[in-house]
Short mmCIF file of C-alpha atoms and ligand atoms in Angstrom, two decimals:
data_model
loop_
_atom_site.label_atom_id
_atom_site.label_comp_id
_atom_site.label_asym_id
_atom_site.label_seq_id
_atom_site.Cartn_x
_atom_site.Cartn_y
_atom_site.Cartn_z
CA MET A 1 73.59 96.73 114.90
CA SER A 2 76.13 93.94 115.02
CA LEU A 3 79.80 94.71 115.52
CA ASP A 4 82.05 92.88 113.09
CA HIS A 5 85.31 94.76 113.40
CA ASP A 6 86.93 92.53 116.04
CA LEU A 7 89.06 90.22 113.90
CA ILE A 8 91.63 89.41 116.59
CA ALA A 9 89.50 88.58 119.65
CA LEU A 10 90.12 91.96 121.27
CA ASP A 11 87.30 91.13 123.67
CA SER A 12 89.32 88.24 125.05
CA LEU A 13 91.81 90.80 126.41
CA LEU A 14 89.13 92.35 128.61
CA THR A 15 87.99 91.25 132.05
CA GLU A 16 84.40 90.31 132.79
CA GLN A 17 83.91 93.62 134.60
CA GLU A 18 85.33 95.58 131.66
CA ARG A 19 83.05 93.78 129.20
CA LEU A 20 80.03 94.46 131.40
CA LEU A 21 80.79 98.18 131.58
CA GLN A 22 81.32 98.27 127.80
CA LYS A 23 77.99 96.55 127.28
CA ASN A 24 76.13 98.93 129.61
CA VAL A 25 77.54 102.08 128.01
CA ARG A 26 76.94 100.68 124.51
CA SER A 27 73.34 99.99 125.35
CA PHE A 28 72.94 103.55 126.78
CA VAL A 29 74.40 104.97 123.57
CA ASP A 30 72.15 102.78 121.42
CA SER A 31 69.01 103.84 123.28
CA ALA A 32 69.68 107.43 124.39
CA ILE A 33 72.11 108.88 121.84
CA LYS A 34 71.90 107.16 118.46
CA PRO A 35 68.15 107.68 117.88
CA ASN A 36 68.50 111.43 118.60
CA ILE A 37 71.94 112.43 117.47
CA ALA A 38 71.05 113.52 113.93
CA ASP A 39 68.43 115.88 115.33
CA TRP A 40 70.73 117.32 118.00
CA TYR A 41 73.48 117.71 115.41
CA GLU A 42 71.26 119.45 112.90
CA LYS A 43 69.80 121.79 115.52
CA ALA A 44 73.23 122.27 117.12
CA VAL A 45 72.07 121.49 120.66
CA PHE A 46 73.89 119.79 123.48
CA PRO A 47 71.34 117.49 125.16
CA LEU A 48 71.57 118.62 128.78
CA GLU A 49 68.77 116.20 129.62
CA ILE A 50 71.06 113.18 129.30
CA VAL A 51 73.59 114.48 131.85
CA PRO A 52 71.71 112.90 134.81
CA GLU A 53 71.62 109.57 132.95
CA MET A 54 75.36 109.72 132.38
CA ALA A 55 75.83 110.51 136.06
CA LYS A 56 73.66 107.54 137.00
CA LEU A 57 75.88 105.30 134.90
CA GLY A 58 78.86 106.60 136.89
CA LEU A 59 80.48 108.19 133.83
CA LEU A 60 81.33 111.61 135.31
CA GLY A 61 84.79 111.62 136.83
CA MET A 62 84.57 107.86 136.55
CA HIS A 63 88.31 107.20 136.88
CA LEU A 64 88.66 109.36 140.00
CA ASP A 65 88.56 107.97 143.55
CA GLY A 66 86.37 109.24 146.38
CA TYR A 67 84.07 112.28 146.53
CA GLY A 68 81.21 110.37 144.88
CA CYS A 69 83.30 109.29 141.87
CA ALA A 70 83.13 105.75 140.55
CA GLY A 71 86.84 104.90 140.95
CA ARG A 72 86.98 102.96 137.70
CA SER A 73 90.22 101.95 135.98
CA ALA A 74 91.82 103.77 133.05
CA VAL A 75 90.86 100.91 130.74
CA GLU A 76 87.25 101.13 131.88
CA TYR A 77 87.27 104.89 131.34
CA GLY A 78 88.67 104.31 127.85
CA LEU A 79 86.11 101.65 126.98
CA ALA A 80 83.31 104.00 128.04
CA GLY A 81 84.82 106.80 125.96
CA ALA A 82 84.92 104.59 122.87
CA GLU A 83 81.27 103.66 123.28
CA LEU A 84 80.21 107.28 123.85
CA GLU A 85 82.12 108.49 120.80
CA ALA A 86 80.56 105.74 118.72
CA GLY A 87 77.46 107.82 119.46
CA ASP A 88 79.06 111.21 118.88
CA SER A 89 82.34 112.97 119.68
CA GLY A 90 80.40 115.80 121.30
CA LEU A 91 78.98 113.51 123.97
CA ARG A 92 82.35 111.91 124.74
CA THR A 93 83.82 115.40 124.86
CA PHE A 94 81.34 116.40 127.57
CA VAL A 95 82.39 113.43 129.72
CA SER A 96 86.02 114.28 129.06
CA VAL A 97 85.76 117.99 129.87
CA GLN A 98 83.78 117.19 133.00
CA GLY A 99 85.84 114.27 134.29
CA SER A 100 89.30 114.48 132.78
CA LEU A 101 89.71 118.25 132.79
CA ALA A 102 87.51 120.11 135.27
CA MET A 103 87.13 117.38 137.91
CA SER A 104 90.70 116.13 137.43
CA ALA A 105 92.05 119.63 137.98
CA ILE A 106 90.26 119.82 141.32
CA HIS A 107 91.05 116.21 142.23
CA LYS A 108 94.76 116.53 141.39
CA HIS A 109 95.47 120.10 142.43
CA GLY A 110 92.62 121.24 144.70
CA SER A 111 92.40 121.70 148.47
CA ASP A 112 90.25 119.28 150.43
CA GLU A 113 87.61 122.01 150.78
CA GLN A 114 87.52 122.51 147.00
CA LYS A 115 87.20 118.75 146.49
CA GLN A 116 84.41 118.46 149.06
CA GLN A 117 82.54 121.43 147.62
CA TRP A 118 82.69 120.55 143.93
CA LEU A 119 83.47 116.91 143.16
CA PRO A 120 80.34 115.22 144.59
CA GLN A 121 77.97 117.57 142.74
CA MET A 122 80.00 117.24 139.53
CA ALA A 123 80.00 113.43 139.76
CA ALA A 124 76.23 113.57 140.26
CA GLY A 125 75.81 115.76 137.18
CA GLU A 126 74.36 118.57 139.30
CA ALA A 127 77.23 120.91 138.41
CA ILE A 128 78.87 121.05 135.00
CA GLY A 129 82.49 122.11 134.86
CA CYS A 130 84.70 123.62 132.17
CA PHE A 131 88.43 124.10 131.74
CA GLY A 132 89.76 127.44 130.50
CA LEU A 133 93.28 127.14 129.16
CA THR A 134 93.20 128.07 125.45
CA GLU A 135 92.97 131.74 124.48
CA PRO A 136 92.20 133.54 121.23
CA THR A 137 95.95 133.97 120.62
CA ALA A 138 97.30 131.03 122.67
CA GLY A 139 96.28 127.59 121.39
CA SER A 140 99.21 125.23 120.86
CA ASP A 141 101.37 127.52 123.01
CA PRO A 142 99.40 127.96 126.23
CA GLY A 143 102.49 129.41 127.92
CA SER A 144 101.85 132.61 125.95
CA MET A 145 98.45 133.11 127.63
CA LYS A 146 97.59 136.70 128.51
CA THR A 147 94.90 136.15 131.13
CA PHE A 148 96.31 137.58 134.33
CA ALA A 149 95.40 137.11 137.96
CA ARG A 150 96.63 139.84 140.28
CA ARG A 151 96.39 139.97 144.04
CA ASP A 152 94.38 142.87 145.39
CA GLY A 153 96.42 143.69 148.45
CA SER A 154 99.05 141.78 150.36
CA GLY A 155 98.98 138.84 152.72
CA PRO A 156 97.61 135.33 152.29
CA ASP A 157 93.96 136.42 152.49
CA ALA A 158 94.11 138.97 149.65
CA ASP A 159 91.55 138.54 146.89
CA TRP A 160 92.51 137.60 143.33
CA VAL A 161 91.28 139.67 140.39
CA LEU A 162 91.23 137.98 136.96
CA ASN A 163 91.19 139.69 133.58
CA GLY A 164 91.50 138.14 130.13
CA SER A 165 89.77 135.92 127.64
CA LYS A 166 89.57 132.23 126.80
CA ARG A 167 88.41 130.53 123.60
CA TRP A 168 87.15 127.07 122.56
CA ILE A 169 86.10 126.26 126.10
CA GLY A 170 83.76 123.28 126.10
CA LEU A 171 80.46 123.61 127.97
CA ALA A 172 81.36 127.01 129.48
CA SER A 173 77.94 128.57 128.86
CA VAL A 174 76.17 125.79 130.81
CA ALA A 175 78.87 125.31 133.44
CA LYS A 176 78.45 126.09 137.11
CA VAL A 177 82.18 126.14 137.70
CA ALA A 178 85.18 126.99 135.54
CA ILE A 179 88.81 126.07 136.08
CA ILE A 180 90.65 129.12 134.77
CA TRP A 181 94.40 129.10 134.17
CA ALA A 182 96.08 132.49 134.39
CA GLN A 183 99.47 134.12 134.56
CA THR A 184 100.38 135.46 137.98
CA ASP A 185 103.48 137.11 139.38
CA ASP A 186 104.49 133.53 140.34
CA GLY A 187 103.86 131.82 136.99
CA VAL A 188 100.76 130.02 135.67
CA ARG A 189 98.22 129.15 138.37
CA GLY A 190 94.73 127.64 138.32
CA PHE A 191 91.54 129.10 139.85
CA VAL A 192 88.16 127.61 140.72
CA VAL A 193 85.67 130.16 139.41
CA PRO A 194 81.93 129.81 140.04
CA THR A 195 80.48 131.02 136.74
CA GLU A 196 77.95 133.23 138.55
CA THR A 197 80.85 135.43 139.71
CA PRO A 198 80.37 138.99 138.38
CA GLY A 199 82.61 139.64 135.37
CA PHE A 200 82.48 136.05 134.05
CA LYS A 201 80.80 135.82 130.64
CA ALA A 202 80.64 132.76 128.35
CA THR A 203 79.32 132.97 124.78
CA PRO A 204 78.87 129.92 122.52
CA ILE A 205 80.87 130.00 119.29
CA GLU A 206 78.43 129.55 116.41
CA PRO A 207 77.84 128.40 113.74
CA LYS A 208 80.14 125.35 113.61
CA LEU A 209 80.65 122.62 111.01
CA SER A 210 81.99 120.17 113.62
CA MET A 211 80.90 119.04 117.08
CA ARG A 212 77.50 120.54 116.55
CA ALA A 213 75.95 118.50 119.40
CA SER A 214 78.37 120.11 121.80
CA ILE A 215 79.09 123.64 123.02
CA GLN A 216 82.37 125.53 122.71
CA CYS A 217 82.60 129.05 124.05
CA ASP A 218 84.46 132.29 124.26
CA ILE A 219 84.94 133.42 127.85
CA GLU A 220 85.49 137.01 128.88
CA LEU A 221 86.88 137.68 132.35
CA THR A 222 86.46 141.28 133.43
CA ASP A 223 87.67 142.11 136.94
CA VAL A 224 86.53 138.70 138.20
CA ARG A 225 87.11 138.96 141.93
CA LEU A 226 87.81 135.73 143.79
CA PRO A 227 88.62 134.92 147.40
CA ALA A 228 92.16 133.76 148.20
CA ASP A 229 91.00 130.17 148.56
CA ALA A 230 89.86 130.03 144.89
CA LEU A 231 93.46 129.24 143.96
CA LEU A 232 94.24 125.57 143.22
CA PRO A 233 97.05 125.09 145.73
CA GLY A 234 98.63 122.08 144.06
CA ALA A 235 99.35 123.53 140.59
CA ASN A 236 102.39 125.77 140.42
CA SER A 237 103.24 125.98 136.73
CA LEU A 238 102.04 124.95 133.26
CA ARG A 239 102.65 121.40 134.43
CA GLY A 240 99.32 121.74 136.32
CA PRO A 241 97.08 122.00 133.25
CA PHE A 242 99.27 119.62 131.24
CA GLU A 243 98.71 116.91 133.85
CA CYS A 244 94.97 117.31 133.26
CA LEU A 245 95.43 117.35 129.47
CA ASN A 246 97.17 113.97 129.77
CA GLU A 247 93.92 112.53 131.12
CA ALA A 248 91.80 114.02 128.35
CA ARG A 249 94.27 113.09 125.61
CA TYR A 250 94.28 109.52 126.90
CA GLY A 251 90.48 109.34 126.60
CA ILE A 252 90.65 110.58 123.02
CA ILE A 253 92.85 107.62 122.07
CA TRP A 254 89.86 105.38 122.75
CA GLY A 255 87.15 107.78 121.71
CA ALA A 256 88.49 108.32 118.20
CA MET A 257 88.47 104.57 117.60
CA GLY A 258 84.85 104.42 118.80
CA ALA A 259 83.87 106.95 116.13
CA ALA A 260 85.88 105.02 113.52
CA ARG A 261 84.24 101.76 114.52
CA ASP A 262 80.76 103.21 114.22
CA ALA A 263 81.51 104.75 110.81
CA TRP A 264 82.97 101.44 109.64
CA GLN A 265 80.07 99.33 110.88
CA THR A 266 77.66 101.72 109.16
CA ALA A 267 79.59 101.26 105.90
CA VAL A 268 79.66 97.46 106.28
CA ASP A 269 75.92 97.27 106.89
CA TYR A 270 75.15 99.65 104.03
CA SER A 271 77.44 97.86 101.58
CA LYS A 272 75.70 94.53 102.22
CA GLU A 273 72.29 95.98 101.44
CA ARG A 274 73.00 98.47 98.69
CA LEU A 275 72.78 96.90 95.25
CA GLN A 276 74.56 98.38 92.25
CA PHE A 277 74.80 96.60 88.91
CA ASP A 278 72.63 93.85 90.51
CA LYS A 279 75.17 93.06 93.21
CA PRO A 280 75.71 94.29 96.79
CA LEU A 281 78.49 96.85 97.08
CA ALA A 282 80.07 94.49 99.64
CA GLY A 283 80.58 91.96 96.83
CA TYR A 284 82.98 94.23 94.95
CA GLN A 285 86.68 93.75 95.52
CA LEU A 286 87.24 97.51 95.75
CA THR A 287 84.74 97.75 98.62
CA GLN A 288 86.18 94.71 100.38
CA GLU A 289 89.67 96.15 100.18
CA LYS A 290 88.45 99.40 101.76
CA LEU A 291 86.61 97.52 104.53
CA VAL A 292 89.58 95.27 105.24
CA ASN A 293 92.16 98.08 105.33
CA MET A 294 89.94 100.07 107.69
CA ALA A 295 89.29 97.05 109.92
CA LEU A 296 93.04 96.48 110.29
CA GLU A 297 93.52 100.06 111.49
CA ILE A 298 90.56 99.81 113.90
CA ASN A 299 91.93 96.61 115.40
CA LYS A 300 95.42 98.11 115.70
CA GLY A 301 93.98 101.34 117.13
CA PHE A 302 92.06 99.51 119.85
CA LEU A 303 95.08 97.34 120.65
CA LEU A 304 97.18 100.48 121.06
CA ALA A 305 94.51 102.07 123.26
CA LEU A 306 94.28 98.96 125.43
CA HIS A 307 98.06 98.67 125.77
CA LEU A 308 98.33 102.33 126.82
CA GLY A 309 95.40 101.87 129.19
CA ARG A 310 97.07 98.91 130.87
CA LEU A 311 100.26 100.99 131.21
CA LYS A 312 98.20 103.79 132.76
CA ASP A 313 96.53 101.44 135.22
CA ALA A 314 99.98 100.18 136.22
CA GLY A 315 101.08 103.79 136.78
CA ASN A 316 103.63 103.64 133.96
CA LEU A 317 102.10 105.69 131.14
CA GLN A 318 104.44 108.45 129.90
CA PRO A 319 103.21 111.68 128.21
CA HIS A 320 104.98 110.89 124.92
CA GLN A 321 103.16 107.53 124.81
CA ILE A 322 99.87 109.41 125.04
CA SER A 323 101.02 111.42 122.02
CA VAL A 324 101.61 108.16 120.10
CA GLY A 325 98.02 107.12 120.75
CA LYS A 326 96.36 110.50 120.20
CA LEU A 327 98.26 111.21 116.98
CA ASN A 328 97.81 107.75 115.49
CA ASN A 329 94.21 107.09 116.47
CA CYS A 330 92.87 110.53 115.47
CA ARG A 331 94.73 110.38 112.16
CA GLU A 332 93.46 106.90 111.35
CA ALA A 333 89.92 107.56 112.60
CA ILE A 334 89.38 110.59 110.38
CA GLU A 335 90.70 108.73 107.34
CA ILE A 336 88.41 105.81 108.14
CA ALA A 337 85.35 108.03 108.58
CA ARG A 338 86.04 109.72 105.23
CA GLU A 339 86.64 106.40 103.46
CA CYS A 340 83.38 105.04 104.90
CA ARG A 341 81.57 108.01 103.40
CA THR A 342 82.78 106.97 99.95
CA ILE A 343 81.08 103.60 100.38
CA LEU A 344 77.81 105.37 101.15
CA GLY A 345 78.02 107.47 97.99
CA GLY A 346 75.68 110.44 97.90
CA ASN A 347 73.66 109.10 100.83
CA GLY A 348 76.82 109.53 102.91
CA ILE A 349 76.47 113.30 102.93
CA THR A 350 73.13 113.17 104.77
CA LEU A 351 72.58 113.01 108.50
CA ASP A 352 70.89 109.63 107.99
CA TYR A 353 74.34 108.02 108.24
CA SER A 354 77.12 108.62 110.74
CA PRO A 355 80.45 108.62 108.81
CA LEU A 356 80.56 112.24 107.61
CA ARG A 357 79.27 113.48 110.98
CA HIS A 358 82.09 111.52 112.66
CA ALA A 359 84.64 112.84 110.13
CA ASN A 360 83.52 116.41 110.77
CA ASN A 361 83.67 115.89 114.53
CA LEU A 362 87.11 114.33 114.28
CA GLU A 363 88.40 117.57 112.72
CA SER A 364 87.89 119.05 116.20
CA VAL A 365 89.16 116.00 118.04
CA ARG A 366 92.45 115.96 116.08
CA THR A 367 92.83 119.68 116.85
CA TYR A 368 91.99 119.99 120.54
CA GLU A 369 94.14 118.60 123.35
CA GLY A 370 97.19 119.05 121.13
CA THR A 371 97.04 119.15 117.35
CA ASP A 372 98.57 116.47 115.13
CA GLU A 373 101.48 118.87 114.70
CA VAL A 374 102.05 119.32 118.45
CA HIS A 375 102.01 115.57 119.07
CA THR A 376 104.35 115.01 116.12
CA LEU A 377 106.82 117.50 117.62
CA ILE A 378 106.51 115.97 121.10
CA LEU A 379 107.50 112.64 119.51
CA GLY A 380 110.17 114.32 117.37
CA GLN A 381 111.67 115.69 120.57
CA LYS A 382 111.47 112.27 122.23
CA ILE A 383 113.28 110.61 119.33
CA THR A 384 115.92 113.27 118.59
CA GLY A 385 116.27 115.03 121.92
CA ILE A 386 115.78 118.35 120.09
CA PRO A 387 112.66 120.46 120.84
CA ALA A 388 111.44 121.94 117.55
CA PHE A 389 108.65 124.05 119.08
CA ARG A 390 110.54 127.32 119.17
P1 LIG B 401 107.25 123.04 128.63
O1 LIG B 401 108.25 124.08 129.06
O2 LIG B 401 107.76 121.91 127.78
O3 LIG B 401 106.55 122.43 129.88
C1 LIG B 401 106.09 123.24 130.94
C2 LIG B 401 105.96 122.35 132.17
O4 LIG B 401 104.96 121.36 131.91
C3 LIG B 401 105.57 120.05 131.95
N1 LIG B 401 104.89 119.27 130.92
C4 LIG B 401 104.11 118.24 131.20
N2 LIG B 401 103.81 117.67 132.38
C5 LIG B 401 102.96 116.62 132.35
N3 LIG B 401 102.44 116.13 131.19
C6 LIG B 401 102.73 116.69 130.01
N4 LIG B 401 102.17 116.20 128.90
C7 LIG B 401 103.59 117.79 129.98
N5 LIG B 401 104.08 118.59 128.99
C8 LIG B 401 104.88 119.49 129.58
C9 LIG B 401 107.03 120.29 131.72
O5 LIG B 401 107.80 119.23 132.23
C10 LIG B 401 107.24 121.58 132.48
O6 LIG B 401 107.22 121.26 133.86
P2 LIG B 401 107.99 122.17 134.95
O7 LIG B 401 107.83 121.42 136.22
O8 LIG B 401 109.42 122.23 134.46
O9 LIG B 401 107.34 123.50 134.96
O10 LIG B 401 106.06 123.82 127.96
P3 LIG B 401 105.86 124.18 126.50
O11 LIG B 401 104.64 125.03 126.42
O12 LIG B 401 107.13 124.69 125.90
O13 LIG B 401 105.52 122.73 125.87
C11 LIG B 401 105.43 122.60 124.56
C12 LIG B 401 104.17 121.81 124.15
C13 LIG B 401 103.90 122.11 122.69
C14 LIG B 401 104.44 120.33 124.37
C15 LIG B 401 102.93 122.22 124.98
O14 LIG B 401 102.81 123.61 124.96
C16 LIG B 401 101.66 121.58 124.48
O15 LIG B 401 101.35 120.44 124.80
N6 LIG B 401 100.85 122.34 123.71
C17 LIG B 401 99.52 121.91 123.28
C18 LIG B 401 98.52 122.57 124.15
C19 LIG B 401 97.17 121.87 124.13
O16 LIG B 401 97.06 120.67 124.09
N7 LIG B 401 96.13 122.67 124.22
C20 LIG B 401 94.79 122.15 124.32
C21 LIG B 401 94.11 122.92 125.41
S1 LIG B 401 92.68 122.26 126.12
C22 LIG B 401 91.56 122.60 124.98
O17 LIG B 401 91.82 122.79 123.85
C23 LIG B 401 90.19 122.57 125.40
S2 LIG B 401 89.53 121.14 124.74
C24 LIG B 401 88.41 120.69 125.84
C25 LIG B 401 87.26 121.58 125.78
O18 LIG B 401 86.35 121.30 124.94
O19 LIG B 401 87.17 122.51 126.60
#
């Protein structure tokens, strides 16, 4: 499939190395994901078999340094995310949960022993990780989490015992390790929990109308006993998980535009072939206006993503700027995917075409990692100085 959306020579803003990575991931998506995604989506399976291929491409923890990670730039991570989400949001979400959340938590906040133990096997795709922050009654307000970690005894070597529940945790039922955030007597702390630990139970949430080629789970933690060194030493408050969320939210800025681009290209191709009243749909002014308006937003969305990526690579990206990108690009992408469906008419509601699948997935993407409403209020606070959360 050709790609016609680039009206402003976006490619010219990329380096040779960035273009090569983009090309390699696109070709992986074209050969390994696109031919199978409708089947995976219909059957609601996450294709575990492609994890080793993603690892081989260096996509797991790709923007992290050392410990077997690829050490790629933020822009390269974003470009890969866009290509993966052009395949399906569920596949990009796996890379994001693995690299931006679970591995980032260990990389940013873990001890050297925790990094040595987990990061190489996670980068190699031999261990899947998940990130347990959200709870059944604590979504936008993770500070109200009820999961509690108590020390069993005194002194630095005392075990931790975790009790509570988590919800909407990506990949938890296939994960080997979970990063679990819990209240303690000293505030919110993070724990590295091997999922084989007695008392850890993950159950997929089914059936879903979105992200069907991905897994989201409930987790129950019942007297999960951990050694003292399961604590992430570098995370001392809610700031710990938020610093990981920044990474995942950044990836979404790119990913959402990848889904939009794929939906749009599908609509362009269809409209050129589909005849109505003896003329291709693409020849009607109404269709052209839709295609043009969507192309403008895709070009602007990618420009925004690239600008924020360059800021991130320079070490200057601020959390509120991530909110600008996540809010705008998710909002535009879902509108684009829905508008593309209109061009496909009735055929657009089948799994033969990607736009409605992308639109359904984007319902999740605009909700996780901070809803539209949360990012609006983060920006409202930035502009007015007044937090409207409480
Ligand atoms: P607040 O008091 O404002 O902040 C607490 C501490 O965190 C710091 N902080 C940040 N630090 C870095 N980056 C950010 N983006 C940060 N946002 C806040 C803050 O400076 C403070 O630090 P310190 O040192 O003083 O302790 O906390 P609040 O809860 O009142 O904040 C309000 C709000 C709404 C911004 C925050 O709660 C929020 O972002 N809520 C949305 C939560 C969210 O995104 N949840 C998604 C969870 S992950 C998930 O859904 C799983 S998806 C992946 C999967 O499939 O598993």
